[in-house]
């Protein structure tokens, strides 16, 4: 995944990163990549610089350019995939992310499949990244909206990990199933699935917090409104860890928001309606502060492309999130985060045409821009 704007982890206020700064950074990366390629640079340098160029292009909303940059790097490095499987897999993963924001589900699925094939072929069977592939593939089905397929794969993975004696990975698959069941309002099934998880896995630090969050959500769904407050009173995010989302904001379709730049009631349910081929991709970066008590404040649009009125319901929903209170020891007023929202249509082949066009359902993709993931050999 891209390293994006990791410098924002250090700030205390809400400064926008000027597009000119990203452009300069991108130009420098492009120049460095060109020089690197002129002297037949190594695969690690190729991937590092190509990812930097694609990161800057994505930051400016140039999604198609970012995809082309990644495609060229993949073409150059395929001959060395056996030597650098993680780096090539990271390119596929970044490519999948960009395609998701473009709305190209076919290319997204192909990139995820290529990432999985690379790791499965070139990494040893006991490598953790390879062992997590069943969850990666299930996550991809969920991204495509095929909940049934995702649930099936999560169930298969849970049984497989249990058979192998790895209760921690089995619990990770099981928790995903619980979250989906809750989203489907199958509260009793979710409670039973959560209770079925092995006790030793639940005590694992990486599992315990998620288990507690889901338990509190189940309690709330069953009428115990105090469950979330009790959880927030006991759960904390350690310094340096990603914040734990305890309660999501209300669904956008349930909000009636009046945008700052309009005087009439406004609501956008992104699952309704469809785009026309001329409808452009719109995006915004939203910055917000997670306060010491876990509430959200100072949410604002830092930058974007096109009319941003469509993003107002998402900002309203975001401000109603609750996180586990972060542990702050350096005087900061909270943890600052940035999310990219992309509004675009799905690419489909309309009736009477042979060319895929952005005329499918209009949806919004989210991308956390704050915490980087670093690929290594």
Short mmCIF file of C-alpha atoms in Angstrom, two decimals:
data_model
loop_
_atom_site.label_atom_id
_atom_site.label_comp_id
_atom_site.label_asym_id
_atom_site.label_seq_id
_atom_site.Cartn_x
_atom_site.Cartn_y
_atom_site.Cartn_z
CA UNK A 1 0.00 0.00 0.00
CA UNK A 2 1.12 3.53 -0.60
CA UNK A 3 2.96 5.43 2.12
CA UNK A 4 0.75 8.45 1.36
CA UNK A 5 0.99 11.48 3.67
CA UNK A 6 2.62 9.88 6.71
CA UNK A 7 4.00 13.23 7.89
CA UNK A 8 0.50 14.10 9.10
CA UNK A 9 1.02 11.65 11.97
CA UNK A 10 3.20 14.29 13.61
CA UNK A 11 1.08 17.42 13.34
CA UNK A 12 -1.15 18.87 16.04
CA UNK A 13 -3.41 21.10 13.99
CA UNK A 14 -5.16 20.67 10.63
CA UNK A 15 -2.96 22.07 7.89
CA UNK A 16 -3.74 21.12 4.31
CA UNK A 17 -0.86 19.83 2.24
CA UNK A 18 -0.70 22.24 -0.72
CA UNK A 19 -1.13 20.61 -4.09
CA UNK A 20 1.95 22.52 -5.24
CA UNK A 21 4.02 20.73 -2.59
CA UNK A 22 2.76 17.34 -3.76
CA UNK A 23 3.40 18.33 -7.36
CA UNK A 24 7.00 19.30 -6.59
CA UNK A 25 7.49 16.09 -4.67
CA UNK A 26 6.04 14.16 -7.59
CA UNK A 27 8.27 15.92 -10.11
CA UNK A 28 11.32 15.11 -8.03
CA UNK A 29 10.25 11.48 -7.80
CA UNK A 30 9.62 11.36 -11.55
CA UNK A 31 13.08 12.80 -12.25
CA UNK A 32 14.67 10.35 -9.83
CA UNK A 33 12.80 7.45 -11.44
CA UNK A 34 13.86 8.51 -14.93
CA UNK A 35 17.53 8.68 -13.85
CA UNK A 36 17.20 5.35 -12.09
CA UNK A 37 15.78 3.68 -15.20
CA UNK A 38 18.43 5.22 -17.44
CA UNK A 39 21.10 3.36 -15.50
CA UNK A 40 19.08 0.13 -15.18
CA UNK A 41 18.38 0.54 -11.49
CA UNK A 42 17.63 -2.34 -9.16
CA UNK A 43 14.14 -3.68 -8.54
CA UNK A 44 13.95 -2.23 -5.00
CA UNK A 45 14.83 1.24 -6.30
CA UNK A 46 12.40 0.89 -9.22
CA UNK A 47 9.54 -0.10 -6.91
CA UNK A 48 10.35 2.55 -4.29
CA UNK A 49 10.49 5.39 -6.81
CA UNK A 50 7.52 4.16 -8.84
CA UNK A 51 5.43 3.99 -5.67
CA UNK A 52 6.52 7.52 -4.77
CA UNK A 53 5.48 8.81 -8.21
CA UNK A 54 2.15 6.98 -8.05
CA UNK A 55 1.59 8.30 -4.51
CA UNK A 56 1.98 11.89 -5.70
CA UNK A 57 -0.28 11.26 -8.69
CA UNK A 58 -2.93 9.71 -6.48
CA UNK A 59 -2.65 12.65 -4.08
CA UNK A 60 -3.46 15.02 -6.95
CA UNK A 61 -6.40 12.89 -8.05
CA UNK A 62 -4.60 11.64 -11.17
CA UNK A 63 -5.75 8.08 -10.67
CA UNK A 64 -5.24 6.91 -14.25
CA UNK A 65 -1.69 8.25 -14.28
CA UNK A 66 -0.98 6.47 -10.99
CA UNK A 67 -2.28 3.23 -12.44
CA UNK A 68 -0.08 3.60 -15.52
CA UNK A 69 2.99 4.29 -13.37
CA UNK A 70 2.35 1.11 -11.40
CA UNK A 71 1.63 -0.91 -14.56
CA UNK A 72 4.97 0.08 -16.07
CA UNK A 73 6.84 -0.84 -12.92
CA UNK A 74 5.09 -4.21 -12.84
CA UNK A 75 6.08 -4.82 -16.45
CA UNK A 76 9.71 -3.99 -15.67
CA UNK A 77 9.95 -6.11 -12.53
CA UNK A 78 8.10 -9.29 -13.54
CA UNK A 79 11.35 -10.97 -14.52
CA UNK A 80 12.62 -10.56 -10.94
CA UNK A 81 9.45 -11.59 -9.14
CA UNK A 82 11.03 -14.78 -7.78
CA UNK A 83 13.73 -12.70 -6.11
CA UNK A 84 11.50 -9.87 -4.89
CA UNK A 85 8.01 -11.35 -4.43
CA UNK A 86 6.96 -8.97 -1.65
CA UNK A 87 7.87 -5.88 -3.65
CA UNK A 88 6.01 -7.07 -6.73
CA UNK A 89 3.05 -8.05 -4.54
CA UNK A 90 3.10 -4.54 -3.05
CA UNK A 91 2.83 -3.08 -6.56
CA UNK A 92 -0.20 -5.29 -7.24
CA UNK A 93 -1.76 -4.21 -3.94
CA UNK A 94 -1.27 -0.52 -4.74
CA UNK A 95 -2.66 -1.11 -8.21
CA UNK A 96 -5.74 -2.73 -6.67
CA UNK A 97 -6.26 0.32 -4.45
CA UNK A 98 -6.07 2.74 -7.37
CA UNK A 99 -8.44 0.62 -9.48
CA UNK A 100 -10.93 0.56 -6.64
CA UNK A 101 -11.00 4.35 -6.60
CA UNK A 102 -11.33 4.47 -10.39
CA UNK A 103 -14.31 2.14 -10.17
CA UNK A 104 -12.71 -0.59 -12.26
CA UNK A 105 -13.78 -3.68 -10.36
CA UNK A 106 -12.48 -6.04 -13.03
CA UNK A 107 -8.96 -4.57 -12.82
CA UNK A 108 -9.23 -4.47 -9.02
CA UNK A 109 -10.02 -8.18 -8.89
CA UNK A 110 -7.21 -8.98 -11.33
CA UNK A 111 -4.71 -7.05 -9.20
CA UNK A 112 -5.79 -8.84 -6.01
CA UNK A 113 -5.55 -12.20 -7.79
CA UNK A 114 -2.07 -11.34 -9.10
CA UNK A 115 -0.95 -10.31 -5.61
CA UNK A 116 -2.24 -13.58 -4.17
CA UNK A 117 -0.67 -15.67 -6.95
CA UNK A 118 2.70 -13.98 -6.42
CA UNK A 119 2.75 -14.59 -2.69
CA UNK A 120 1.41 -18.14 -2.99
CA UNK A 121 4.00 -19.15 -5.59
CA UNK A 122 7.14 -17.54 -4.20
CA UNK A 123 6.75 -17.44 -0.42
CA UNK A 124 7.14 -20.49 1.85
CA UNK A 125 3.98 -22.09 3.16
CA UNK A 126 4.64 -20.96 6.74
CA UNK A 127 5.17 -17.29 5.82
CA UNK A 128 2.58 -15.14 7.58
CA UNK A 129 1.80 -13.00 4.55
CA UNK A 130 1.03 -16.12 2.57
CA UNK A 131 -0.98 -17.69 5.39
CA UNK A 132 -3.18 -14.59 5.48
CA UNK A 133 -4.13 -14.99 1.81
CA UNK A 134 -7.54 -16.59 2.54
CA UNK A 135 -8.48 -13.46 4.48
CA UNK A 136 -7.06 -11.19 1.77
CA UNK A 137 -9.16 -12.88 -0.90
CA UNK A 138 -12.27 -12.82 1.28
CA UNK A 139 -11.70 -9.11 1.93
CA UNK A 140 -11.54 -8.57 -1.84
CA UNK A 141 -14.91 -10.25 -2.34
CA UNK A 142 -16.34 -8.04 0.37
CA UNK A 143 -14.93 -4.95 -1.39
CA UNK A 144 -16.73 -6.06 -4.56
CA UNK A 145 -19.99 -6.25 -2.64
CA UNK A 146 -20.31 -10.05 -2.78
CA UNK A 147 -21.07 -10.62 0.88
CA UNK A 148 -22.14 -14.23 0.36
CA UNK A 149 -18.80 -15.19 -1.23
CA UNK A 150 -16.88 -13.31 1.47
CA UNK A 151 -18.78 -15.05 4.27
CA UNK A 152 -18.08 -18.42 2.66
CA UNK A 153 -14.35 -17.74 2.40
CA UNK A 154 -14.15 -16.38 5.95
CA UNK A 155 -15.90 -19.52 7.18
CA UNK A 156 -13.56 -21.77 5.22
CA UNK A 157 -10.54 -19.86 6.53
CA UNK A 158 -11.78 -20.09 10.11
CA UNK A 159 -12.19 -23.86 9.84
CA UNK A 160 -8.82 -24.24 8.11
CA UNK A 161 -6.95 -22.22 10.74
CA UNK A 162 -8.73 -24.08 13.54
CA UNK A 163 -7.71 -27.40 12.03
CA UNK A 164 -4.12 -26.17 11.86
CA UNK A 165 -4.26 -25.21 15.53
CA UNK A 166 -3.85 -21.47 14.85
CA UNK A 167 -6.64 -20.07 17.02
CA UNK A 168 -5.45 -16.49 16.53
CA UNK A 169 -5.94 -16.50 12.75
CA UNK A 170 -9.15 -18.47 13.19
CA UNK A 171 -10.40 -15.71 15.48
CA UNK A 172 -9.45 -13.05 12.93
CA UNK A 173 -11.62 -14.80 10.34
CA UNK A 174 -14.39 -15.30 12.86
CA UNK A 175 -14.44 -11.65 13.89
CA UNK A 176 -14.89 -10.64 10.26
CA UNK A 177 -17.92 -12.93 10.05
CA UNK A 178 -19.35 -11.40 13.22
CA UNK A 179 -18.97 -7.89 11.79
CA UNK A 180 -20.81 -8.88 8.61
CA UNK A 181 -23.62 -10.55 10.54
CA UNK A 182 -24.02 -7.38 12.60
CA UNK A 183 -24.16 -5.32 9.42
CA UNK A 184 -26.93 -7.61 8.20
CA UNK A 185 -28.74 -7.06 11.53
CA UNK A 186 -28.48 -10.78 12.36
CA UNK A 187 -27.76 -9.97 15.97
CA UNK A 188 -28.42 -13.40 17.50
CA UNK A 189 -26.21 -15.11 14.91
CA UNK A 190 -23.49 -12.53 15.52
CA UNK A 191 -23.66 -13.09 19.29
CA UNK A 192 -23.43 -16.86 18.87
CA UNK A 193 -20.53 -16.58 16.42
CA UNK A 194 -18.66 -14.30 18.82
CA UNK A 195 -19.28 -16.64 21.76
CA UNK A 196 -17.94 -19.58 19.72
CA UNK A 197 -14.46 -18.07 19.40
CA UNK A 198 -11.85 -19.90 21.53
CA UNK A 199 -11.01 -18.25 24.84
CA UNK A 200 -7.23 -18.40 24.32
CA UNK A 201 -7.52 -16.45 21.06
CA UNK A 202 -9.70 -13.78 22.66
CA UNK A 203 -6.97 -13.08 25.20
CA UNK A 204 -4.50 -12.22 22.42
CA UNK A 205 -3.83 -8.46 22.49
CA UNK A 206 -4.48 -8.09 18.75
CA UNK A 207 -7.85 -9.83 19.07
CA UNK A 208 -9.07 -8.61 22.45
CA UNK A 209 -9.87 -5.02 21.46
CA UNK A 210 -11.79 -5.98 18.33
CA UNK A 211 -13.67 -8.64 20.28
CA UNK A 212 -14.63 -6.05 22.91
CA UNK A 213 -15.81 -3.59 20.25
CA UNK A 214 -18.01 -6.17 18.54
CA UNK A 215 -19.38 -7.34 21.89
CA UNK A 216 -20.39 -3.79 22.76
CA UNK A 217 -22.04 -3.31 19.35
CA UNK A 218 -24.00 -6.52 19.83
CA UNK A 219 -25.09 -5.33 23.28
CA UNK A 220 -26.23 -2.02 21.78
CA UNK A 221 -28.17 -3.81 19.05
CA UNK A 222 -29.92 -5.82 21.77
CA UNK A 223 -30.96 -2.67 23.62
CA UNK A 224 -28.05 -2.08 26.00
CA UNK A 225 -27.23 1.53 25.15
CA UNK A 226 -24.59 1.77 27.90
CA UNK A 227 -22.35 -0.88 26.35
CA UNK A 228 -20.42 1.56 24.17
CA UNK A 229 -19.85 4.00 27.03
CA UNK A 230 -18.60 1.21 29.31
CA UNK A 231 -16.23 0.03 26.60
CA UNK A 232 -14.87 3.51 25.98
CA UNK A 233 -14.27 3.87 29.71
CA UNK A 234 -12.01 0.80 29.79
CA UNK A 235 -10.46 0.53 26.33
CA UNK A 236 -7.48 2.60 25.30
CA UNK A 237 -5.26 2.85 22.24
CA UNK A 238 -1.58 2.65 23.07
CA UNK A 239 0.74 5.34 21.77
CA UNK A 240 1.89 4.58 18.24
CA UNK A 241 -0.98 2.20 17.45
CA UNK A 242 -3.70 2.92 14.92
CA UNK A 243 -6.89 4.20 16.62
CA UNK A 244 -9.60 1.63 17.33
CA UNK A 245 -13.02 2.58 15.93
CA UNK A 246 -15.57 1.72 18.60
CA UNK A 247 -18.69 3.12 16.97
CA UNK A 248 -19.17 4.07 13.34
CA UNK A 249 -21.19 7.15 12.43
CA UNK A 250 -24.72 6.74 11.08
CA UNK A 251 -25.13 5.55 7.48
CA UNK A 252 -25.06 8.39 4.99
CA UNK A 253 -28.43 7.35 3.59
CA UNK A 254 -29.98 8.02 7.04
CA UNK A 255 -28.69 11.61 7.22
CA UNK A 256 -30.35 14.77 6.05
CA UNK A 257 -27.54 17.30 5.87
CA UNK A 258 -27.63 20.91 4.76
CA UNK A 259 -24.29 21.68 3.07
CA UNK A 260 -22.54 24.89 3.95
CA UNK A 261 -22.78 26.12 0.36
CA UNK A 262 -26.47 25.31 -0.17
CA UNK A 263 -29.72 26.45 1.42
CA UNK A 264 -31.92 23.44 0.63
CA UNK A 265 -31.99 20.08 2.41
CA UNK A 266 -29.45 17.74 0.87
CA UNK A 267 -29.11 14.02 0.95
CA UNK A 268 -27.07 11.70 -1.22
CA UNK A 269 -27.45 7.96 -1.05
CA UNK A 270 -24.55 6.81 -3.16
CA UNK A 271 -26.13 3.42 -3.79
CA UNK A 272 -28.97 5.00 -5.72
CA UNK A 273 -28.87 6.35 -9.24
CA UNK A 274 -26.17 6.01 -11.84
CA UNK A 275 -23.63 8.22 -13.54
CA UNK A 276 -23.37 9.24 -17.16
CA UNK A 277 -20.18 8.70 -19.11
CA UNK A 278 -19.22 12.36 -18.73
CA UNK A 279 -19.59 12.31 -14.93
CA UNK A 280 -16.07 12.96 -13.57
CA UNK A 281 -14.37 11.33 -10.63
CA UNK A 282 -14.68 13.59 -7.59
CA UNK A 283 -12.54 13.33 -4.49
CA UNK A 284 -11.84 15.09 -1.22
CA UNK A 285 -9.35 14.67 1.61
CA UNK A 286 -10.97 15.07 5.02
CA UNK A 287 -8.82 15.88 8.05
CA UNK A 288 -10.11 15.34 11.57
CA UNK A 289 -8.88 15.11 15.14
CA UNK A 290 -9.50 12.19 17.50
CA UNK A 291 -9.73 13.88 20.89
CA UNK A 292 -8.40 12.36 24.15
CA UNK A 293 -11.92 11.11 25.00
CA UNK A 294 -12.31 9.35 21.63
CA UNK A 295 -14.72 11.83 20.09
CA UNK A 296 -14.05 13.46 16.71
CA UNK A 297 -13.57 17.16 16.12
CA UNK A 298 -12.18 19.72 13.70
CA UNK A 299 -13.37 17.73 10.67
CA UNK A 300 -12.85 19.68 7.48
CA UNK A 301 -12.12 19.27 3.80
CA UNK A 302 -8.42 19.86 3.23
CA UNK A 303 -8.51 19.70 -0.54
CA UNK A 304 -10.40 18.08 -3.37
CA UNK A 305 -11.54 18.17 -6.95
CA UNK A 306 -14.88 19.42 -8.19
CA UNK A 307 -17.98 20.31 -6.20
CA UNK A 308 -17.56 19.00 -2.67
CA UNK A 309 -21.22 19.26 -1.61
CA UNK A 310 -21.63 15.50 -1.99
CA UNK A 311 -19.10 14.96 0.83
CA UNK A 312 -21.07 16.85 3.50
CA UNK A 313 -23.07 13.82 4.69
CA UNK A 314 -19.84 11.87 5.06
CA UNK A 315 -18.31 14.60 7.20
CA UNK A 316 -21.45 14.65 9.33
CA UNK A 317 -21.27 10.88 9.78
CA UNK A 318 -17.54 11.01 10.52
CA UNK A 319 -18.00 13.55 13.33
CA UNK A 320 -20.32 11.11 15.12
CA UNK A 321 -17.73 8.34 15.31
CA UNK A 322 -16.33 7.21 18.65
CA UNK A 323 -12.81 5.82 19.02
CA UNK A 324 -11.06 4.18 21.92
CA UNK A 325 -9.44 7.09 23.82
CA UNK A 326 -5.84 7.44 22.64
CA UNK A 327 -2.96 7.57 25.10
CA UNK A 328 -1.23 10.92 24.52
CA UNK A 329 2.02 11.63 26.35
CA UNK A 330 3.53 14.46 24.29
CA UNK A 331 1.05 17.27 24.85
CA UNK A 332 -0.87 16.81 21.61
CA UNK A 333 -4.59 17.68 21.70
CA UNK A 334 -5.40 14.43 19.88
CA UNK A 335 -4.51 12.20 16.95
CA UNK A 336 -4.84 13.80 13.55
CA UNK A 337 -6.11 11.66 10.69
CA UNK A 338 -6.75 12.13 6.97
CA UNK A 339 -9.16 10.13 4.82
CA UNK A 340 -9.54 10.23 1.05
CA UNK A 341 -13.10 9.91 -0.25
CA UNK A 342 -13.59 9.21 -3.95
CA UNK A 343 -17.01 9.48 -5.56
CA UNK A 344 -17.18 7.66 -8.86
CA UNK A 345 -19.30 5.33 -10.93
CA UNK A 346 -18.51 1.68 -11.48
CA UNK A 347 -17.11 0.87 -14.91
CA UNK A 348 -19.51 -1.41 -16.80
CA UNK A 349 -20.31 -2.29 -20.40
CA UNK A 350 -23.68 -0.63 -21.09
CA UNK A 351 -26.28 -2.16 -23.36
CA UNK A 352 -25.45 -1.55 -27.00
CA UNK A 353 -21.75 -0.99 -26.40
CA UNK A 354 -18.57 -3.07 -26.21
CA UNK A 355 -16.61 -0.51 -24.17
CA UNK A 356 -16.62 -0.25 -20.39
CA UNK A 357 -17.80 3.15 -19.25
CA UNK A 358 -18.44 4.87 -15.89
CA UNK A 359 -22.20 4.43 -16.02
CA UNK A 360 -22.72 1.97 -13.17
CA UNK A 361 -23.93 2.70 -9.63
CA UNK A 362 -22.31 5.72 -8.01
CA UNK A 363 -20.42 4.76 -4.85
CA UNK A 364 -17.84 6.32 -2.54
CA UNK A 365 -14.52 4.69 -1.70
CA UNK A 366 -12.55 5.49 1.45
CA UNK A 367 -8.78 5.38 1.88
CA UNK A 368 -6.93 6.06 5.12
CA UNK A 369 -4.01 8.32 4.20
CA UNK A 370 -2.43 8.51 7.63
CA UNK A 371 -0.59 5.33 8.48
CA UNK A 372 1.81 3.87 5.91
CA UNK A 373 2.44 0.22 5.18
CA UNK A 374 6.01 -0.52 4.14
CA UNK A 375 6.87 -3.31 1.76
CA UNK A 376 10.13 -5.16 2.17
CA UNK A 377 11.95 -7.83 0.24
#
